[in-house]
CSV table of C-alpha atoms in Angstrom, one decimal:
chain,number,residue,atom,x,y,z
X,24,UNK,CA,0.4,-0.1,0.2
X,25,UNK,CA,1.5,3.8,-0.8
X,26,UNK,CA,0.0,6.9,0.3
X,27,UNK,CA,-0.6,9.3,-2.4
X,28,UNK,CA,-0.5,13.3,-2.8
X,29,UNK,CA,-2.6,14.9,-5.0
X,30,UNK,CA,-1.3,18.0,-6.8
X,31,UNK,CA,-2.5,21.1,-8.5
X,32,UNK,CA,-1.0,22.8,-11.4
X,33,UNK,CA,-0.2,25.6,-8.7
X,34,UNK,CA,1.8,22.6,-6.6
X,35,UNK,CA,3.7,21.7,-9.6
X,36,UNK,CA,4.8,25.3,-10.3
X,37,UNK,CA,5.8,25.5,-6.5
X,38,UNK,CA,8.2,22.6,-7.1
X,39,UNK,CA,11.8,23.5,-5.6
X,40,UNK,CA,15.0,22.4,-4.2
X,41,UNK,CA,16.4,23.4,-0.7
X,42,UNK,CA,19.7,22.2,1.2
X,43,UNK,CA,18.5,22.4,4.8
X,44,UNK,CA,21.4,21.8,7.9
X,45,UNK,CA,18.8,20.4,9.9
X,46,UNK,CA,18.3,17.4,7.4
X,47,UNK,CA,22.1,16.5,8.0
X,48,UNK,CA,21.5,16.5,12.2
X,49,UNK,CA,19.2,13.9,12.5
X,50,UNK,CA,20.1,11.0,10.0
X,51,UNK,CA,23.9,11.8,10.9
X,52,UNK,CA,23.0,11.6,14.6
X,53,UNK,CA,21.1,8.1,14.1
X,54,UNK,CA,23.8,6.8,11.9
X,55,UNK,CA,26.3,7.7,14.7
X,56,UNK,CA,24.5,6.1,17.2
X,57,UNK,CA,24.1,2.7,15.6
X,58,UNK,CA,27.8,1.9,16.8
X,59,UNK,CA,27.9,-0.2,13.0
X,60,UNK,CA,30.1,0.5,10.5
X,61,UNK,CA,28.8,2.1,7.3
X,62,UNK,CA,30.1,1.6,3.2
X,63,UNK,CA,30.2,5.2,2.5
X,64,UNK,CA,30.3,7.3,6.2
X,65,UNK,CA,33.4,5.2,8.5
X,66,UNK,CA,35.6,7.9,7.6
X,67,UNK,CA,33.6,10.7,9.1
X,68,UNK,CA,32.2,7.9,12.0
X,69,UNK,CA,35.3,7.1,13.1
X,70,UNK,CA,36.4,10.9,13.7
X,71,UNK,CA,33.8,11.8,15.0
X,72,UNK,CA,32.3,9.2,17.8
X,73,UNK,CA,35.9,9.5,19.8
X,74,UNK,CA,34.4,13.5,19.9
X,75,UNK,CA,30.7,13.4,21.2
X,76,UNK,CA,32.0,12.4,25.0
X,77,UNK,CA,32.6,16.5,24.3
X,78,UNK,CA,29.0,17.3,24.1
X,79,UNK,CA,28.1,16.0,27.7
X,80,UNK,CA,23.8,16.2,28.6
X,81,UNK,CA,23.7,17.6,25.0
X,82,UNK,CA,24.4,14.1,23.7
X,83,UNK,CA,21.4,12.7,25.9
X,84,UNK,CA,18.9,15.3,24.8
X,85,UNK,CA,19.6,14.9,20.9
X,86,UNK,CA,19.6,10.8,21.6
X,87,UNK,CA,16.0,11.1,23.4
X,88,UNK,CA,14.7,13.5,20.4
X,89,UNK,CA,16.2,11.0,17.7
X,90,UNK,CA,15.8,7.1,18.3
X,91,UNK,CA,17.8,4.3,16.5
X,92,UNK,CA,14.7,3.9,14.3
X,93,UNK,CA,11.3,5.3,13.7
X,94,UNK,CA,9.9,9.1,13.6
X,95,UNK,CA,11.4,12.0,14.7
X,96,UNK,CA,9.6,14.8,15.8
X,97,UNK,CA,8.7,17.0,12.9
X,98,UNK,CA,9.4,19.9,14.5
X,99,UNK,CA,13.1,19.8,14.3
X,100,UNK,CA,12.3,20.1,10.1
X,101,UNK,CA,11.0,23.4,9.5
X,102,UNK,CA,10.0,24.2,6.2
X,103,UNK,CA,13.3,26.0,4.7
X,104,UNK,CA,12.5,29.5,4.1
X,105,UNK,CA,14.9,29.5,0.8
X,106,UNK,CA,16.7,27.7,-1.2
X,107,UNK,CA,19.7,27.3,1.6
X,108,UNK,CA,18.7,28.2,4.7
X,109,UNK,CA,21.5,28.3,7.6
X,110,UNK,CA,21.9,26.6,10.5
X,111,UNK,CA,21.1,29.4,12.8
X,112,UNK,CA,17.6,30.5,10.1
X,113,UNK,CA,16.2,27.1,11.2
X,114,UNK,CA,16.8,27.1,14.5
X,115,UNK,CA,15.4,30.3,14.9
X,116,UNK,CA,12.2,28.5,13.4
X,117,UNK,CA,12.3,25.7,15.7
X,118,UNK,CA,12.7,27.8,19.1
X,119,UNK,CA,9.2,29.6,16.8
X,120,UNK,CA,7.6,26.0,17.1
X,121,UNK,CA,4.0,26.4,19.4
X,122,UNK,CA,3.8,24.7,22.2
X,123,UNK,CA,1.1,23.0,21.1
X,124,UNK,CA,2.8,21.7,17.7
X,125,UNK,CA,5.8,20.2,20.0
X,126,UNK,CA,3.7,18.6,22.8
X,127,UNK,CA,1.6,16.5,19.6
X,128,UNK,CA,4.6,15.6,18.1
X,129,UNK,CA,6.4,14.1,21.9
X,130,UNK,CA,2.9,12.4,21.9
X,131,UNK,CA,3.5,11.1,18.5
X,132,UNK,CA,6.7,9.8,19.2
X,133,UNK,CA,6.0,8.9,23.1
X,134,UNK,CA,3.0,5.7,21.6
X,135,UNK,CA,6.6,4.0,21.0
X,136,UNK,CA,9.0,3.9,23.9
X,137,UNK,CA,7.8,6.9,25.8
X,138,UNK,CA,9.5,9.5,26.7
X,139,UNK,CA,12.9,9.8,28.6
X,140,UNK,CA,13.4,12.6,31.3
X,141,UNK,CA,15.0,15.3,28.7
X,142,UNK,CA,12.0,14.9,26.7
X,143,UNK,CA,9.5,14.8,29.6
X,144,UNK,CA,11.3,18.3,30.3
X,145,UNK,CA,10.6,19.7,26.7
X,146,UNK,CA,7.2,18.7,27.2
X,147,UNK,CA,6.5,20.4,30.3
X,148,UNK,CA,8.2,23.5,29.1
X,149,UNK,CA,8.6,24.1,25.8
X,150,UNK,CA,9.8,27.6,25.4
X,151,UNK,CA,12.1,26.2,27.5
X,152,UNK,CA,13.3,23.3,26.5
X,153,UNK,CA,13.3,24.4,22.6
X,154,UNK,CA,16.2,27.0,24.1
X,155,UNK,CA,18.6,24.2,25.3
X,156,UNK,CA,17.6,21.6,22.3
X,157,UNK,CA,18.7,24.1,20.2
X,158,UNK,CA,22.1,25.3,21.8
X,159,UNK,CA,22.6,21.2,21.9
X,160,UNK,CA,22.2,21.1,18.3
X,161,UNK,CA,24.4,23.7,17.5
X,162,UNK,CA,26.9,21.7,20.0
X,163,UNK,CA,26.8,18.9,18.0
X,164,UNK,CA,27.0,20.5,14.7
X,165,UNK,CA,30.0,22.1,15.7
X,166,UNK,CA,31.6,19.3,16.5
X,167,UNK,CA,30.2,16.6,14.0
X,168,UNK,CA,29.3,18.4,11.2
X,169,UNK,CA,30.7,21.8,10.8
X,170,UNK,CA,34.2,20.7,10.0
X,171,UNK,CA,33.2,18.8,7.2
X,172,UNK,CA,30.1,21.1,5.9
X,173,UNK,CA,32.0,22.5,2.7
X,174,UNK,CA,32.5,19.3,1.8
X,175,UNK,CA,29.0,18.0,2.3
X,176,UNK,CA,27.8,21.7,0.5
X,177,UNK,CA,29.2,20.5,-2.4
X,178,UNK,CA,27.9,17.3,-3.2
X,179,UNK,CA,24.1,19.0,-2.0
X,180,UNK,CA,25.1,21.5,-4.6
X,181,UNK,CA,26.5,19.4,-7.2
X,182,UNK,CA,22.9,17.2,-6.8
X,183,UNK,CA,20.6,20.6,-6.8
X,184,UNK,CA,22.1,21.4,-9.8
X,185,UNK,CA,22.2,18.1,-11.8
X,186,UNK,CA,18.5,17.4,-10.8
X,187,UNK,CA,17.5,21.3,-12.1
X,188,UNK,CA,19.4,20.9,-15.8
X,189,UNK,CA,17.5,17.7,-16.0
X,190,UNK,CA,14.0,19.6,-15.2
X,191,UNK,CA,14.7,22.1,-17.7
X,192,UNK,CA,15.7,19.3,-20.4
X,193,UNK,CA,13.3,16.9,-19.5
X,194,UNK,CA,10.3,18.6,-17.2
X,195,UNK,CA,9.5,18.1,-13.5
X,196,UNK,CA,7.4,14.7,-14.0
X,197,UNK,CA,11.7,13.5,-15.1
X,198,UNK,CA,12.8,15.0,-11.9
X,199,UNK,CA,10.0,13.4,-9.3
X,200,UNK,CA,10.5,10.0,-11.0
X,201,UNK,CA,13.8,9.5,-11.0
X,202,UNK,CA,14.5,11.1,-7.9
X,203,UNK,CA,13.5,7.7,-5.8
X,204,UNK,CA,12.6,4.0,-6.6
X,205,UNK,CA,10.2,4.9,-3.8
X,206,UNK,CA,8.5,7.5,-5.3
X,207,UNK,CA,6.3,7.4,-8.7
X,208,UNK,CA,4.6,10.3,-10.2
X,209,UNK,CA,1.2,9.5,-13.0
X,210,UNK,CA,-1.0,12.1,-13.7
X,211,UNK,CA,-1.1,14.8,-10.9
X,212,UNK,CA,-0.4,12.0,-8.1
X,213,UNK,CA,2.3,11.5,-6.3
X,214,UNK,CA,2.8,7.9,-4.7
X,215,UNK,CA,4.7,7.6,-1.6
X,216,UNK,CA,5.8,3.6,-1.2
X,217,UNK,CA,7.6,4.0,1.6
X,218,UNK,CA,5.0,5.3,3.7
X,219,UNK,CA,1.6,3.7,4.4
X,220,UNK,CA,0.2,5.8,7.3
X,221,UNK,CA,-2.7,8.1,7.0
X,222,UNK,CA,-2.0,11.2,5.2
X,223,UNK,CA,-3.7,14.8,6.7
X,224,UNK,CA,-6.0,15.0,3.9
X,225,UNK,CA,-5.8,14.5,0.5
X,226,UNK,CA,-3.5,17.4,0.1
X,227,UNK,CA,-1.2,18.8,2.2
X,228,UNK,CA,0.7,22.5,2.0
X,229,UNK,CA,1.1,24.2,-1.6
X,230,UNK,CA,3.9,23.5,-3.6
X,231,UNK,CA,6.5,20.6,-2.7
X,232,UNK,CA,10.3,21.0,-1.3
X,233,UNK,CA,12.9,17.9,-2.5
X,234,UNK,CA,15.7,17.9,-0.1
X,235,UNK,CA,19.0,15.9,-0.7
X,236,UNK,CA,21.1,14.8,1.8
X,237,UNK,CA,24.3,12.2,2.2
X,238,UNK,CA,23.1,10.7,5.7
X,239,UNK,CA,20.2,9.5,4.9
X,240,UNK,CA,20.9,6.3,3.6
X,241,UNK,CA,19.1,4.4,0.9
X,242,UNK,CA,15.8,5.4,2.5
X,243,UNK,CA,13.1,8.5,1.5
X,244,UNK,CA,12.1,10.6,4.1
X,245,UNK,CA,8.6,12.2,4.1
X,246,UNK,CA,7.8,15.4,6.5
X,247,UNK,CA,4.1,16.0,5.2
X,248,UNK,CA,2.8,18.5,8.1
X,249,UNK,CA,0.1,21.1,7.0
X,250,UNK,CA,0.1,23.6,5.7
X,251,UNK,CA,3.8,23.2,5.3
X,252,UNK,CA,4.4,22.3,1.9
X,253,UNK,CA,5.2,18.7,1.6
X,254,UNK,CA,9.1,17.8,2.3
X,255,UNK,CA,11.2,14.9,0.3
X,256,UNK,CA,14.4,14.0,2.0
X,257,UNK,CA,16.1,12.6,-0.6
X,258,UNK,CA,20.3,10.7,-0.9
X,259,UNK,CA,22.1,12.9,-3.0
X,260,UNK,CA,24.1,11.9,-5.5
X,261,UNK,CA,27.6,11.2,-5.9
X,262,UNK,CA,27.8,10.3,-2.0
X,263,UNK,CA,30.3,7.8,-3.0
X,264,UNK,CA,32.9,10.3,-3.1
X,265,UNK,CA,31.9,12.5,-0.2
X,266,UNK,CA,35.1,11.9,1.9
X,267,UNK,CA,37.7,11.0,-0.8
X,268,UNK,CA,41.0,12.6,-0.2
X,269,UNK,CA,42.1,15.6,-2.9
X,270,UNK,CA,45.6,14.0,-3.5
X,271,UNK,CA,48.5,16.1,-1.8
X,272,UNK,CA,51.0,15.7,-4.6
X,273,UNK,CA,51.3,18.1,-7.5
X,274,UNK,CA,51.7,21.8,-5.1
X,275,UNK,CA,54.6,23.3,-5.8
X,276,UNK,CA,52.3,25.6,-7.9
X,277,UNK,CA,50.2,26.3,-5.2
X,278,UNK,CA,53.1,26.6,-2.6
X,279,UNK,CA,55.1,29.1,-4.7
X,280,UNK,CA,52.0,31.1,-3.5
X,281,UNK,CA,50.9,30.1,-0.6
X,282,UNK,CA,54.8,28.8,0.9
X,283,UNK,CA,55.3,25.5,1.5
X,284,UNK,CA,54.2,24.8,5.2
X,285,UNK,CA,50.7,26.4,5.0
X,286,UNK,CA,50.1,24.5,1.6
X,287,UNK,CA,51.5,21.6,3.5
X,288,UNK,CA,48.7,22.5,6.4
X,289,UNK,CA,46.3,22.5,3.8
X,290,UNK,CA,46.9,19.2,2.5
X,291,UNK,CA,46.8,17.8,5.8
X,292,UNK,CA,43.9,19.1,6.4
X,293,UNK,CA,41.7,16.5,3.7
X,294,UNK,CA,40.1,15.2,7.3
X,295,UNK,CA,39.7,18.2,10.3
X,296,UNK,CA,42.1,18.0,12.4
X,297,UNK,CA,43.7,19.9,15.9
X,298,UNK,CA,46.8,22.4,16.1
X,299,UNK,CA,48.7,19.3,17.8
X,300,UNK,CA,47.7,16.7,15.7
X,301,UNK,CA,48.9,19.1,12.2
X,302,UNK,CA,51.9,19.7,14.1
X,303,UNK,CA,52.4,16.3,15.0
X,304,UNK,CA,52.0,14.9,11.2
X,305,UNK,CA,54.0,17.7,9.8
X,306,UNK,CA,56.6,18.3,12.0
X,307,UNK,CA,56.5,21.7,12.7
X,308,UNK,CA,56.2,23.6,15.7
X,309,UNK,CA,52.4,24.0,17.7
X,310,UNK,CA,53.1,28.1,17.4
X,311,UNK,CA,53.9,27.6,13.8
X,312,UNK,CA,50.9,26.0,13.3
X,313,UNK,CA,48.9,28.1,14.7
X,314,UNK,CA,50.3,30.9,12.6
X,315,UNK,CA,50.2,29.7,9.3
X,316,UNK,CA,46.1,28.4,10.6
X,317,UNK,CA,45.4,32.1,11.2
X,318,UNK,CA,46.8,33.4,7.9
X,319,UNK,CA,44.7,30.7,6.1
X,320,UNK,CA,41.9,31.6,8.1
X,321,UNK,CA,42.0,35.2,7.5
X,322,UNK,CA,42.5,34.2,3.6
X,323,UNK,CA,39.3,31.7,4.2
X,324,UNK,CA,40.9,28.7,3.4
X,325,UNK,CA,40.2,27.3,6.4
X,326,UNK,CA,37.5,27.5,8.9
X,327,UNK,CA,37.6,26.6,12.7
X,328,UNK,CA,35.6,24.3,14.9
X,329,UNK,CA,34.9,24.0,19.0
X,330,UNK,CA,34.9,20.6,19.8
X,331,UNK,CA,34.6,20.3,23.5
X,332,UNK,CA,38.5,21.5,24.5
X,333,UNK,CA,40.1,21.3,21.0
X,334,UNK,CA,39.6,23.1,18.2
X,335,UNK,CA,39.0,21.4,14.9
X,336,UNK,CA,40.4,23.2,11.6
X,337,UNK,CA,39.1,22.1,8.1
X,338,UNK,CA,39.0,23.5,4.3
X,339,UNK,CA,36.7,25.8,2.9
X,340,UNK,CA,35.2,25.3,0.0
X,341,UNK,CA,37.9,27.3,-1.3
X,342,UNK,CA,40.3,25.4,-0.6
X,343,UNK,CA,39.2,22.3,-1.7
X,344,UNK,CA,38.8,24.1,-5.3
X,345,UNK,CA,42.5,25.2,-5.3
X,346,UNK,CA,43.4,21.8,-4.6
X,347,UNK,CA,41.2,19.4,-7.0
X,348,UNK,CA,42.5,20.2,-10.1
X,349,UNK,CA,45.9,19.8,-8.7
X,350,UNK,CA,45.1,16.4,-8.1
X,351,UNK,CA,43.8,15.5,-11.6
X,352,UNK,CA,47.2,17.1,-13.1
């Protein structure tokens, strides 16, 4: 049995794509909590799992909110206002969730294994609880996703560009039918083969939001909460190359511009690392590494993200663009 959404021509005209940080938060946390090896994301998981203890109570709250399987409260995935909302914008939307909406979602979650103590506190005080929740999400983001966001975002943007070109060349129906094996569009009806629970009416909110994700796995996720437009989160194309490191060879030309030590540090940052770790790998002193990283950060070639007591440095999209052609020559 499949659920169905009935669309008007106006709904189809308002179909759009969005890149959503929050649609990476829940699925990535679920993957980490599983403790299982992952064919694609294992390099990322091995780096991030040891850092989770630095989250303290925040991790406990998020673990209650995102169970190992099943329903995740809809209010943590507000409908994106534009094509690429920032995490701060999405967290503001979560904090603005009406108390009755929060409690309704938690009641649905309660029907599974019940609510843990932190979610019971959220249920009793949604306003204060949402502040604590968004602070926990922000801490998790800085530790687990922000250092990798340039790389993740590149995959998501590439997927959106591919779908947009597909729509321009073949029309919206081709895009929907090519999006996922469990999604089918025929004559004004969108069939969600993965969803067997009743829908809230014949149609949902106007339009349709398509959201690529790197952490959803092979599944298709849906959020159907009128009057918001339906959201469908699907696995982005190109995930298999997400954690492939840019080659460090062939950096002589870049060294002539940035200097050998700065270029070496960029090459070492195929995965985010701390000053101490970079000093150990390169043989440079910690003070020299810190000085070079400050210069690279000022040039917007690296970004810094706090993970507990450490600060992790990561290459930005600009740095990735500088290094990528060097590996192809």
